[in-house]
PDB file of C-alpha atoms and ligand atoms in Angstrom:
ATOM      1  CA  UNK A   1    -162.963-115.279 -51.872  1.00 93.00           C
ATOM      2  CA  UNK A   2    -160.601-118.002 -53.081  1.00 93.00           C
ATOM      3  CA  UNK A   3    -158.707-119.809 -50.347  1.00 94.00           C
ATOM      4  CA  UNK A   4    -155.885-122.138 -51.252  1.00 94.00           C
ATOM      5  CA  UNK A   5    -153.934-123.869 -48.514  1.00 91.00           C
ATOM      6  CA  UNK A   6    -152.824-127.273 -47.365  1.00 88.00           C
ATOM      7  CA  UNK A   7    -156.438-127.824 -46.267  1.00 89.00           C
ATOM      8  CA  UNK A   8    -157.973-126.367 -49.411  1.00 93.00           C
ATOM      9  CA  UNK A   9    -156.269-127.520 -52.602  1.00 95.00           C
ATOM     10  CA  UNK A  10    -156.986-126.059 -56.020  1.00 94.00           C
ATOM     11  CA  UNK A  11    -157.509-127.921 -59.293  1.00 95.00           C
ATOM     12  CA  UNK A  12    -154.440-128.787 -61.330  1.00 95.00           C
ATOM     13  CA  UNK A  13    -156.091-127.030 -64.265  1.00 95.00           C
ATOM     14  CA  UNK A  14    -156.866-123.749 -62.447  1.00 96.00           C
ATOM     15  CA  UNK A  15    -155.331-120.670 -64.072  1.00 96.00           C
ATOM     16  CA  UNK A  16    -155.979-116.951 -63.417  1.00 96.00           C
ATOM     17  CA  UNK A  17    -158.968-115.685 -65.423  1.00 96.00           C
ATOM     18  CA  UNK A  18    -157.447-112.427 -66.626  1.00 97.00           C
ATOM     19  CA  UNK A  19    -153.722-112.332 -65.962  1.00 97.00           C
ATOM     20  CA  UNK A  20    -151.718-109.114 -66.065  1.00 97.00           C
ATOM     21  CA  UNK A  21    -148.136-108.417 -65.037  1.00 97.00           C
ATOM     22  CA  UNK A  22    -146.289-111.248 -63.249  1.00 97.00           C
ATOM     23  CA  UNK A  23    -149.227-113.472 -64.216  1.00 97.00           C
ATOM     24  CA  UNK A  24    -151.307-111.896 -61.454  1.00 98.00           C
ATOM     25  CA  UNK A  25    -155.040-111.313 -61.832  1.00 98.00           C
ATOM     26  CA  UNK A  26    -155.355-107.766 -63.178  1.00 98.00           C
ATOM     27  CA  UNK A  27    -156.841-106.125 -60.039  1.00 98.00           C
ATOM     28  CA  UNK A  28    -153.982-107.622 -57.993  1.00 98.00           C
ATOM     29  CA  UNK A  29    -151.387-106.590 -60.584  1.00 98.00           C
ATOM     30  CA  UNK A  30    -152.707-103.026 -60.616  1.00 98.00           C
ATOM     31  CA  UNK A  31    -152.835-102.787 -56.824  1.00 98.00           C
ATOM     32  CA  UNK A  32    -149.293-104.132 -56.671  1.00 98.00           C
ATOM     33  CA  UNK A  33    -148.080-101.513 -59.163  1.00 98.00           C
ATOM     34  CA  UNK A  34    -149.680 -98.784 -57.014  1.00 98.00           C
ATOM     35  CA  UNK A  35    -148.076-100.204 -53.874  1.00 98.00           C
ATOM     36  CA  UNK A  36    -144.606-100.465 -55.457  1.00 98.00           C
ATOM     37  CA  UNK A  37    -144.926 -96.862 -56.723  1.00 98.00           C
ATOM     38  CA  UNK A  38    -146.000 -95.629 -53.272  1.00 98.00           C
ATOM     39  CA  UNK A  39    -143.030 -97.394 -51.677  1.00 98.00           C
ATOM     40  CA  UNK A  40    -140.719 -95.846 -54.262  1.00 98.00           C
ATOM     41  CA  UNK A  41    -142.119 -92.397 -53.450  1.00 98.00           C
ATOM     42  CA  UNK A  42    -141.059 -93.090 -49.849  1.00 98.00           C
ATOM     43  CA  UNK A  43    -137.576 -94.052 -51.040  1.00 98.00           C
ATOM     44  CA  UNK A  44    -138.205 -97.791 -50.603  1.00 98.00           C
ATOM     45  CA  UNK A  45    -137.376-100.416 -53.235  1.00 98.00           C
ATOM     46  CA  UNK A  46    -139.887-103.263 -53.471  1.00 98.00           C
ATOM     47  CA  UNK A  47    -139.172-105.982 -56.024  1.00 97.00           C
ATOM     48  CA  UNK A  48    -141.393-108.846 -57.141  1.00 97.00           C
ATOM     49  CA  UNK A  49    -139.645-112.136 -56.587  1.00 96.00           C
ATOM     50  CA  UNK A  50    -142.497-114.428 -57.558  1.00 95.00           C
ATOM     51  CA  UNK A  51    -146.044-113.872 -58.789  1.00 97.00           C
ATOM     52  CA  UNK A  52    -148.239-116.456 -60.482  1.00 97.00           C
ATOM     53  CA  UNK A  53    -146.856-119.971 -60.476  1.00 96.00           C
ATOM     54  CA  UNK A  54    -148.432-122.829 -62.360  1.00 96.00           C
ATOM     55  CA  UNK A  55    -149.110-126.267 -60.881  1.00 96.00           C
ATOM     56  CA  UNK A  56    -146.176-127.682 -62.866  1.00 96.00           C
ATOM     57  CA  UNK A  57    -143.811-124.931 -61.670  1.00 95.00           C
ATOM     58  CA  UNK A  58    -144.799-125.531 -58.041  1.00 94.00           C
ATOM     59  CA  UNK A  59    -144.181-129.248 -58.484  1.00 95.00           C
ATOM     60  CA  UNK A  60    -140.675-128.534 -59.811  1.00 96.00           C
ATOM     61  CA  UNK A  61    -139.950-126.008 -57.012  1.00 93.00           C
ATOM     62  CA  UNK A  62    -140.865-128.396 -54.199  1.00 94.00           C
ATOM     63  CA  UNK A  63    -138.761-131.167 -55.729  1.00 96.00           C
ATOM     64  CA  UNK A  64    -135.727-128.902 -56.101  1.00 97.00           C
ATOM     65  CA  UNK A  65    -136.144-127.456 -52.558  1.00 95.00           C
ATOM     66  CA  UNK A  66    -136.175-130.933 -51.038  1.00 96.00           C
ATOM     67  CA  UNK A  67    -132.814-131.548 -52.722  1.00 97.00           C
ATOM     68  CA  UNK A  68    -131.497-128.072 -51.827  1.00 96.00           C
ATOM     69  CA  UNK A  69    -132.484-128.228 -48.122  1.00 94.00           C
ATOM     70  CA  UNK A  70    -131.485-131.872 -47.784  1.00 95.00           C
ATOM     71  CA  UNK A  71    -134.422-131.996 -45.361  1.00 94.00           C
ATOM     72  CA  UNK A  72    -137.781-132.953 -46.814  1.00 95.00           C
ATOM     73  CA  UNK A  73    -139.770-131.974 -43.708  1.00 92.00           C
ATOM     74  CA  UNK A  74    -138.255-128.490 -43.620  1.00 90.00           C
ATOM     75  CA  UNK A  75    -138.713-128.049 -47.369  1.00 91.00           C
ATOM     76  CA  UNK A  76    -142.399-128.960 -47.055  1.00 89.00           C
ATOM     77  CA  UNK A  77    -142.851-126.544 -44.178  1.00 83.00           C
ATOM     78  CA  UNK A  78    -141.904-123.596 -46.383  1.00 81.00           C
ATOM     79  CA  UNK A  79    -142.910-124.833 -49.825  1.00 86.00           C
ATOM     80  CA  UNK A  80    -146.374-125.888 -50.826  1.00 87.00           C
ATOM     81  CA  UNK A  81    -147.205-129.034 -52.711  1.00 92.00           C
ATOM     82  CA  UNK A  82    -148.573-128.402 -56.203  1.00 95.00           C
ATOM     83  CA  UNK A  83    -152.273-127.546 -55.994  1.00 96.00           C
ATOM     84  CA  UNK A  84    -151.799-126.173 -52.477  1.00 94.00           C
ATOM     85  CA  UNK A  85    -149.884-123.014 -53.354  1.00 93.00           C
ATOM     86  CA  UNK A  86    -151.662-119.701 -53.270  1.00 94.00           C
ATOM     87  CA  UNK A  87    -149.371-118.573 -56.094  1.00 96.00           C
ATOM     88  CA  UNK A  88    -151.458-120.694 -58.495  1.00 97.00           C
ATOM     89  CA  UNK A  89    -154.407-118.316 -57.936  1.00 97.00           C
ATOM     90  CA  UNK A  90    -152.580-115.313 -59.377  1.00 98.00           C
ATOM     91  CA  UNK A  91    -153.468-113.443 -56.162  1.00 98.00           C
ATOM     92  CA  UNK A  92    -150.274-114.033 -54.174  1.00 98.00           C
ATOM     93  CA  UNK A  93    -146.907-112.402 -54.533  1.00 98.00           C
ATOM     94  CA  UNK A  94    -143.502-112.758 -52.925  1.00 97.00           C
ATOM     95  CA  UNK A  95    -141.803-109.390 -52.459  1.00 98.00           C
ATOM     96  CA  UNK A  96    -138.323-108.383 -51.383  1.00 97.00           C
ATOM     97  CA  UNK A  97    -135.820-105.567 -51.681  1.00 97.00           C
ATOM     98  CA  UNK A  98    -133.522-107.386 -54.095  1.00 96.00           C
ATOM     99  CA  UNK A  99    -130.968-108.030 -51.322  1.00 96.00           C
ATOM    100  CA  UNK A 100    -132.312-109.699 -48.201  1.00 95.00           C
ATOM    101  CA  UNK A 101    -134.286-112.896 -48.589  1.00 91.00           C
ATOM    102  CA  UNK A 102    -135.747-114.998 -45.783  1.00 90.00           C
ATOM    103  CA  UNK A 103    -137.247-114.043 -42.433  1.00 91.00           C
ATOM    104  CA  UNK A 104    -134.633-111.263 -42.106  1.00 94.00           C
ATOM    105  CA  UNK A 105    -136.624-109.415 -44.764  1.00 96.00           C
ATOM    106  CA  UNK A 106    -139.005-108.259 -42.016  1.00 95.00           C
ATOM    107  CA  UNK A 107    -136.256-106.060 -40.574  1.00 96.00           C
ATOM    108  CA  UNK A 108    -135.337-104.389 -43.868  1.00 97.00           C
ATOM    109  CA  UNK A 109    -136.718-100.993 -44.856  1.00 98.00           C
ATOM    110  CA  UNK A 110    -138.911-102.667 -47.499  1.00 98.00           C
ATOM    111  CA  UNK A 111    -140.094-105.328 -45.041  1.00 97.00           C
ATOM    112  CA  UNK A 112    -141.061-102.681 -42.505  1.00 97.00           C
ATOM    113  CA  UNK A 113    -142.764-100.535 -45.126  1.00 98.00           C
ATOM    114  CA  UNK A 114    -144.844-103.446 -46.420  1.00 97.00           C
ATOM    115  CA  UNK A 115    -145.767-104.539 -42.900  1.00 95.00           C
ATOM    116  CA  UNK A 116    -147.105-101.062 -42.274  1.00 95.00           C
ATOM    117  CA  UNK A 117    -148.734-100.217 -45.607  1.00 96.00           C
ATOM    118  CA  UNK A 118    -149.691-103.374 -47.535  1.00 97.00           C
ATOM    119  CA  UNK A 119    -153.257-103.482 -46.157  1.00 96.00           C
ATOM    120  CA  UNK A 120    -153.893-100.024 -47.600  1.00 97.00           C
ATOM    121  CA  UNK A 121    -153.399-101.513 -51.074  1.00 98.00           C
ATOM    122  CA  UNK A 122    -155.510-104.630 -50.514  1.00 97.00           C
ATOM    123  CA  UNK A 123    -152.719-107.002 -49.529  1.00 98.00           C
ATOM    124  CA  UNK A 124    -152.407-109.005 -46.328  1.00 97.00           C
ATOM    125  CA  UNK A 125    -149.426-110.870 -44.991  1.00 96.00           C
ATOM    126  CA  UNK A 126    -150.766-114.365 -45.536  1.00 96.00           C
ATOM    127  CA  UNK A 127    -148.516-116.234 -43.085  1.00 94.00           C
ATOM    128  CA  UNK A 128    -148.080-113.967 -40.060  1.00 94.00           C
ATOM    129  CA  UNK A 129    -145.823-114.816 -37.119  1.00 93.00           C
ATOM    130  CA  UNK A 130    -147.215-117.173 -34.491  1.00 93.00           C
ATOM    131  CA  UNK A 131    -149.997-118.471 -36.739  1.00 94.00           C
ATOM    132  CA  UNK A 132    -148.422-121.562 -38.238  1.00 91.00           C
ATOM    133  CA  UNK A 133    -150.979-123.839 -36.559  1.00 93.00           C
ATOM    134  CA  UNK A 134    -153.760-121.974 -38.357  1.00 94.00           C
ATOM    135  CA  UNK A 135    -152.243-121.224 -41.769  1.00 93.00           C
ATOM    136  CA  UNK A 136    -150.172-124.380 -42.042  1.00 88.00           C
ATOM    137  CA  UNK A 137    -147.117-122.315 -42.963  1.00 86.00           C
ATOM    138  CA  UNK A 138    -144.229-120.836 -41.033  1.00 85.00           C
ATOM    139  CA  UNK A 139    -143.958-117.054 -40.862  1.00 91.00           C
ATOM    140  CA  UNK A 140    -143.212-115.601 -44.296  1.00 93.00           C
ATOM    141  CA  UNK A 141    -142.672-111.830 -44.125  1.00 95.00           C
ATOM    142  CA  UNK A 142    -142.422-111.729 -47.939  1.00 97.00           C
ATOM    143  CA  UNK A 143    -145.640-113.497 -49.012  1.00 97.00           C
ATOM    144  CA  UNK A 144    -148.594-111.197 -49.609  1.00 98.00           C
ATOM    145  CA  UNK A 145    -152.093-112.107 -50.687  1.00 98.00           C
ATOM    146  CA  UNK A 146    -154.363-109.717 -52.545  1.00 98.00           C
ATOM    147  CA  UNK A 147    -157.900-109.661 -51.127  1.00 98.00           C
ATOM    148  CA  UNK A 148    -158.864-106.086 -52.026  1.00 97.00           C
ATOM    149  CA  UNK A 149    -159.178-103.136 -49.675  1.00 96.00           C
ATOM    150  CA  UNK A 150    -162.849-103.915 -48.876  1.00 96.00           C
ATOM    151  CA  UNK A 151    -161.498-106.905 -46.950  1.00 95.00           C
ATOM    152  CA  UNK A 152    -157.925-105.947 -46.113  1.00 96.00           C
ATOM    153  CA  UNK A 153    -158.963-102.805 -44.259  1.00 94.00           C
ATOM    154  CA  UNK A 154    -161.165-104.980 -42.036  1.00 92.00           C
ATOM    155  CA  UNK A 155    -157.937-106.433 -40.698  1.00 88.00           C
ATOM    156  CA  UNK A 156    -157.721-103.734 -38.038  1.00 78.00           C
ATOM    157  CA  UNK A 157    -154.228-104.254 -36.708  1.00 79.00           C
ATOM    158  CA  UNK A 158    -151.324-105.146 -38.932  1.00 76.00           C
ATOM    159  CA  UNK A 159    -151.020-108.867 -39.555  1.00 82.00           C
ATOM    160  CA  UNK A 160    -152.332-110.147 -36.256  1.00 84.00           C
ATOM    161  CA  UNK A 161    -155.117-112.097 -37.922  1.00 91.00           C
ATOM    162  CA  UNK A 162    -155.099-114.796 -40.590  1.00 95.00           C
ATOM    163  CA  UNK A 163    -157.383-115.132 -43.608  1.00 95.00           C
ATOM    164  CA  UNK A 164    -158.718-118.337 -42.035  1.00 95.00           C
ATOM    165  CA  UNK A 165    -159.708-116.457 -38.873  1.00 94.00           C
ATOM    166  CA  UNK A 166    -161.215-113.618 -40.890  1.00 94.00           C
ATOM    167  CA  UNK A 167    -163.371-116.020 -42.907  1.00 94.00           C
ATOM    168  CA  UNK A 168    -164.091-118.325 -39.973  1.00 93.00           C
ATOM    169  CA  UNK A 169    -162.801-121.439 -41.733  1.00 92.00           C
ATOM    170  CA  UNK A 170    -160.258-124.139 -40.941  1.00 84.00           C
TER     171      UNK A 170
HETATM  172 ZN1   ZN B   1    -145.094-116.971 -51.665  1.00 69.14          ZN
END
């Protein structure tokens, strides 16, 4: 189980072993396609906003966010430094409905659907509410991490536990 966080950086040279759509590792890409199709069958639109991001892309994003926010501390709270973004693993994806971005996404039909069903497809909400001290990141209702159903279904209740707590690591 790969863990990438502020505490656990990844090599600058790390790239997904077998990338599929959106640069995601193929099992994650396939699970995502199944999840998006299942949402669609329920009348819910789920759109990929960001999949795999390279070290260089993450570096550029953080720099531009610091300028955009005009607040470096706030920008760093929401945006990882290069080498500390889970997106570099090809196992993390930002999802939205194509309309509502930000924490308000949780209250959209797509946000609610994903909250309820993502675990069934092997995805967990990586930065759940009230867990910033553990994950190092503020609540992000859009950021999902693929860990496979063998693990995700062990997360009994929806998004009350973090990956750190599940694995027993810092
Ligand atoms: Zn993300």
